[in-house]
Structures are given as structure tokens and as C-alpha cells.
Short mmCIF file of C-alpha atoms in Angstrom, two decimals:
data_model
loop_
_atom_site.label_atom_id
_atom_site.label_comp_id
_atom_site.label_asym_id
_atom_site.label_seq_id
_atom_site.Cartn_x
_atom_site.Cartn_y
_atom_site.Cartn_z
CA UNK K 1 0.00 0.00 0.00
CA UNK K 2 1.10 3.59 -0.84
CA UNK K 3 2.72 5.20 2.26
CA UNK K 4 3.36 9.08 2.19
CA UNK K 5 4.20 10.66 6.16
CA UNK K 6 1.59 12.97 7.44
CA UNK K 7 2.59 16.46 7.92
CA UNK K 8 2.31 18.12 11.14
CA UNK K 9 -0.85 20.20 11.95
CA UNK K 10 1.69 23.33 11.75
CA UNK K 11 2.52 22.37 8.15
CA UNK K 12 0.36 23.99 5.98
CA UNK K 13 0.80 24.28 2.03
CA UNK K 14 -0.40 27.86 1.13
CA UNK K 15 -0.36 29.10 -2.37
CA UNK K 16 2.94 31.02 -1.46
CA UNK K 17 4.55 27.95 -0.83
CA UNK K 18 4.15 26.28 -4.27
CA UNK K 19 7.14 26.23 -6.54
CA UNK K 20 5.76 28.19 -9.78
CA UNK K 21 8.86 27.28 -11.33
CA UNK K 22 8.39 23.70 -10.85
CA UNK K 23 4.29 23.36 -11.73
CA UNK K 24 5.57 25.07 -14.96
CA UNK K 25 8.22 22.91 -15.90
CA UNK K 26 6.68 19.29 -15.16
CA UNK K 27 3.09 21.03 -17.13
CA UNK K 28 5.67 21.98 -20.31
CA UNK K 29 7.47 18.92 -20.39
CA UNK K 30 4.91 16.84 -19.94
CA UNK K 31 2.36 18.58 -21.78
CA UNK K 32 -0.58 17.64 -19.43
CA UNK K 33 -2.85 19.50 -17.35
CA UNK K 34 -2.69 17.72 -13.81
CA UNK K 35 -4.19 20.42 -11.88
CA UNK K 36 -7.60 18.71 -13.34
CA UNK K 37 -6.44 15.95 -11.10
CA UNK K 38 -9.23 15.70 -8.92
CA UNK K 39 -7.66 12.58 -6.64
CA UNK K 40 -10.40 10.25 -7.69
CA UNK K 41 -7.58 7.51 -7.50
CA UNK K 42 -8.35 5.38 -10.54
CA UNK K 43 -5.15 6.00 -11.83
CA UNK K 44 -3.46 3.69 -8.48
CA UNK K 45 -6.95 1.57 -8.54
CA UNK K 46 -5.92 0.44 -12.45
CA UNK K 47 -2.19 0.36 -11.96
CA UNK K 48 -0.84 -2.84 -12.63
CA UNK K 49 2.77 -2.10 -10.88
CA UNK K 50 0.76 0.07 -8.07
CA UNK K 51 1.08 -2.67 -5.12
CA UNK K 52 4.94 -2.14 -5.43
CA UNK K 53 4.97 1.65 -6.03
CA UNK K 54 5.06 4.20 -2.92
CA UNK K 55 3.61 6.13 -2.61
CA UNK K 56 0.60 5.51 -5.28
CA UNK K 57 0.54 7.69 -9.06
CA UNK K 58 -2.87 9.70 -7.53
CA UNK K 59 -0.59 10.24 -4.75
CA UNK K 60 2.61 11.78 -7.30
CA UNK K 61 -0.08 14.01 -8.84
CA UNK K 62 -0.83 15.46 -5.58
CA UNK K 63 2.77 15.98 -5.00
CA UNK K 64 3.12 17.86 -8.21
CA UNK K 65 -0.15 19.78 -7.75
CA UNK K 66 1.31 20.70 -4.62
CA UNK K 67 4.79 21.90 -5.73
CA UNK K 68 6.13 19.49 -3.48
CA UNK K 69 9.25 18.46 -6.44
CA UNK K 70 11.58 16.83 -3.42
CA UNK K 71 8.93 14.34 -2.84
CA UNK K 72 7.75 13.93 -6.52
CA UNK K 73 11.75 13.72 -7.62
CA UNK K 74 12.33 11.17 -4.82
CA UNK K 75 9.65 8.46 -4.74
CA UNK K 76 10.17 5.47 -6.52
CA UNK K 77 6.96 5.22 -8.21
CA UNK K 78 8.48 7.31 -10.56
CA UNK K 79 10.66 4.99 -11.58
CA UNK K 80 8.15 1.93 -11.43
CA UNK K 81 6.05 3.63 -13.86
CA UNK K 82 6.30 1.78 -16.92
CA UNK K 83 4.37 4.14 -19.13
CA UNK K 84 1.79 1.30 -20.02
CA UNK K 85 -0.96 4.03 -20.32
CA UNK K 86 -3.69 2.17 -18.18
CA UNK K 87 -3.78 4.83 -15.85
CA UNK K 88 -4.55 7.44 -18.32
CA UNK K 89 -6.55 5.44 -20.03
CA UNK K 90 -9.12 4.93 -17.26
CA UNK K 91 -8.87 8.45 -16.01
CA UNK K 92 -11.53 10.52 -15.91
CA UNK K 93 -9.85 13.69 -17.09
CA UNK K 94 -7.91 12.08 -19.51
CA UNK K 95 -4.65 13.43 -18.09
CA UNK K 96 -1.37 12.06 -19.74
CA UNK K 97 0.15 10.56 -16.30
CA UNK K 98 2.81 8.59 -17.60
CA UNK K 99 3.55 12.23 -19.62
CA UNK K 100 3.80 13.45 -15.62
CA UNK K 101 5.96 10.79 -14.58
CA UNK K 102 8.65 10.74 -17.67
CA UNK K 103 8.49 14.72 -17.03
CA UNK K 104 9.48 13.65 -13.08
CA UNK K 105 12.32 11.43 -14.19
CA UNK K 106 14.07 13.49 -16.45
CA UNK K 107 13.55 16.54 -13.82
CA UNK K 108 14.98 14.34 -11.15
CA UNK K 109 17.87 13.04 -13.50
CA UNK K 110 18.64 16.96 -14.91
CA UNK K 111 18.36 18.26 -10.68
CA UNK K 112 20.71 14.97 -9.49
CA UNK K 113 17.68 14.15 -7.23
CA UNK K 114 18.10 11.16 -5.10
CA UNK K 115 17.04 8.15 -7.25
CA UNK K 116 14.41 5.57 -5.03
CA UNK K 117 15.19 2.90 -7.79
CA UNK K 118 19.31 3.20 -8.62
CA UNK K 119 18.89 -0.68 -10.52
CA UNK K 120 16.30 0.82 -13.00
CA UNK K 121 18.47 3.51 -13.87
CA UNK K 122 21.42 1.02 -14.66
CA UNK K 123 19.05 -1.35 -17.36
CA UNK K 124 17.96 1.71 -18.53
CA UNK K 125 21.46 2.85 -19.48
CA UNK K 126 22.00 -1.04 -20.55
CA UNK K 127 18.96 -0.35 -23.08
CA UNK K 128 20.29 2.87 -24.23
CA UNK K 129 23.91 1.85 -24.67
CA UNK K 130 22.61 -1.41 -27.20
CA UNK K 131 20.55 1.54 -29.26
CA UNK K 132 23.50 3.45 -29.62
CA UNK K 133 25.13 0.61 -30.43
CA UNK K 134 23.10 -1.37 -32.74
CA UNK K 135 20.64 0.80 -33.77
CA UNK K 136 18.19 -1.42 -31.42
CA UNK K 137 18.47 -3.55 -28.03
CA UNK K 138 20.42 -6.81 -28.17
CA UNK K 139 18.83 -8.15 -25.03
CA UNK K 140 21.15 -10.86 -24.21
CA UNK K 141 24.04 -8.48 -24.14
CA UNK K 142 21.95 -6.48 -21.67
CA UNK K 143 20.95 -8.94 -19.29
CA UNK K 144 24.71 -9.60 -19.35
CA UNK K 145 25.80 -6.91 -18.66
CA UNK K 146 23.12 -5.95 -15.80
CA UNK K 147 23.57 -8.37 -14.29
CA UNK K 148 27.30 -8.44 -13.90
CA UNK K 149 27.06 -6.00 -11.95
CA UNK K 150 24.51 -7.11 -9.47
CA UNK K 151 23.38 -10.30 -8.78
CA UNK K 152 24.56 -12.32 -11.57
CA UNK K 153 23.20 -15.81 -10.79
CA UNK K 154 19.76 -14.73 -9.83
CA UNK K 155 18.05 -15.10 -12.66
CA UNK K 156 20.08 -17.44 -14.39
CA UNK K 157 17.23 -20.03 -14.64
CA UNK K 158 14.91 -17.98 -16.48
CA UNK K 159 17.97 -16.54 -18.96
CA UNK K 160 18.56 -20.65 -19.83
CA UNK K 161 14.93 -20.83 -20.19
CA UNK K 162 14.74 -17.85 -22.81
CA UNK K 163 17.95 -19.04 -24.69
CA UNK K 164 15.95 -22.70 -24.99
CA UNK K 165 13.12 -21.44 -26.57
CA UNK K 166 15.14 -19.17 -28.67
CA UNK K 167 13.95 -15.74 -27.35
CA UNK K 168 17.58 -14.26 -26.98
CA UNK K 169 19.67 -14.11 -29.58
CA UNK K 170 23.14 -14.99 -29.38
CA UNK K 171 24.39 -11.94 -31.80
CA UNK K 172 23.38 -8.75 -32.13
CA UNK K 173 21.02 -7.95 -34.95
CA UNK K 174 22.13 -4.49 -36.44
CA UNK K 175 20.50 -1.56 -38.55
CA UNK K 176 22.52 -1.20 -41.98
CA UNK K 177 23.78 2.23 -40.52
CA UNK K 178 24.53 2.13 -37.21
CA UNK K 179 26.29 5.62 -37.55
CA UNK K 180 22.62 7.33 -38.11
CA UNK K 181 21.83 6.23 -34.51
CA UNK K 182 25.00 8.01 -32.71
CA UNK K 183 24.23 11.28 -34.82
CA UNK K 184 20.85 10.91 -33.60
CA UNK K 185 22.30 10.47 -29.73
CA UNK K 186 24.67 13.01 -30.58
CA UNK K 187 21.59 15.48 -31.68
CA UNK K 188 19.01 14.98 -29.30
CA UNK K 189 21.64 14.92 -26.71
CA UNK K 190 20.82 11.13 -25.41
CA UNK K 191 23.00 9.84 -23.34
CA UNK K 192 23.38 7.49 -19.78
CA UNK K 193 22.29 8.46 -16.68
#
């Protein structure tokens, strides 16, 4: 269940105390209205990763409604998110949440915000470096490499599994020019967290 600490009866949010700066930014990047967030909670209700998120997405909106960015940069729900849509699907007012959330990670990245979930910042950088790369994800060389640097025999029963039925390839299947992708890196200025 979402947890989020109750503030003291002598903390009160007034309108002075919201960051401007911050309710701008997250509303630009992520080109949604949240303030029509009206906490009806069928965004956490429909969640499918919301038993292991905390605090719950209704929860994040409030945060950024709020102006409360340390908490919004800081919780790992962020970072759960997987941008499946069935939260903004189901909502009410339509609002782009997993728009909210990407706009949250890249703020917390871009302000060196304590990360809640350091492990899926590393297989995102995995992902990102096999683009570069390849031009697309080689996912064996991922797992590899994730996991090299954790906890390498964890999962090894499922990776033998996959490699059975043939769902990992053994070499990396590349686009005809690879160069195209680190121009486009280069450009957009992608790069690893």
C-alpha cells in the first residue's frame, strides 16, 4: 500500500509555498494538465505495478499539484512507472500521467535528485547503450551486462529458459547504418544516466 508521512498540523501548504517554477516545468514537459487531477484515484486503482509503487501515481499528482518536487523527484513510483498508459486510459480527465511521470524522471535526472530505484536507472542505461550501439536492443548483451554488476546468478534459470526457446539471440542484430543512430544520440543529446 502507498505510504506518504503525514505532515504536522503546523505544516500547511499555502499558495505562497508552491514552486511556480516547478508546476511550470513538469506542465511543459509533460504537456498535461494535472491540476484537473481531482484525486479520484483510478489512476493507483488500475495500476498494474501500483502494489509495489510508494507512494501511489494519484498520490505523485498530488505531490506535483502541490509543488512538493523533493517528494515527486524522490519516490520510486516514478521509476516503477512503466508508461503502459492504463492509468490514463481509465482516467476521468484524460490526463497524460505517464507524460507526468517521464516529465518527473528526467527533472529528477537533470536536478541529481536522489534516485528511489538506482537498478532501474542502470538497465535503462544497458537499453540505451545497445541503441547506440546497434541501432536497437540486443537483449542478451543487456541482461549480461546488468547483471554483472549485481546479482549475476539470480536469474540465471529464467535466462537458460529464454535461450531454450530461442527468445535471446546470441548476436546482435544491427541496422545497416549504425552511424545514423550516434548522430541521432549526438543530436538529441541522449546519453546514460
Amino acid at each position: 500500500m502507498g505510504k506518504i508521512e503525514m505532515m504536522a498540523e503546523s505544516e500547511v501548504i499555502t499558495h505562497a509555498d508552491l514552486d511556480k517554477k516547478f508546476l511550470r516545468a513538469i506542465r511543459q514537459k509533460a504537456g498535461a494538465d494535472f491540476s484537473r487531477c481531482f484525486q479520484c484515484k483510478t489512476c493507483s486503482a488500475g495500476c498494474p505495478f501500483s502494489e509495489i509503487m510508494d507512494p501511489f501515481p494519484n498520490v505523485v499528482m498530488r505531490f506535483v499539484q502541490l509543488g512538493l518536487m523533493k517528494e515527486a523527484l524522490e519516490c520510486s513510483t516514478i521509476w516503477i512507472c512503466v508508461s503502459c498508459n492504463t492509468c490514463s486510459i481509465q482516467c476521468p480527465q484524460a490526463i497524460d500521467i505517464p507524460g507526468v511521470m517521464d516529465a518527473l524522471r528526467q527533472m529528477a535526472i537533470s536536478k541529481k535528485a536522489h534516485i528511489a530505484e538506482p537498478d532501474i536507472v542502470h538497465f535503462h542505461n544497458e537499453v540505451l547503450h545497445s541503441i547506440k550501439k546497434y541501432g536497437r536492443t540486443h537483449k542478451l548483451e543487456i541482461m549480461m551486462k546488468y547483471k554483472l554488476k549485481r546479482d549475476w546468478f539470480g536469474d540465471l534459470d529464467v535466462g537458460l529458459k529464454m535461450l531454450a526457446k530461442r527468445k535471446l539471440d546470441l548476436t546482435p542484430s544491427k541496422i545497416k547504418k549504425a552511424g545514423v543512430m550516434k548522430k541521432l544520440f549526438k543530436k538529441y543529446k541522449l546519453k546514460q544516466i
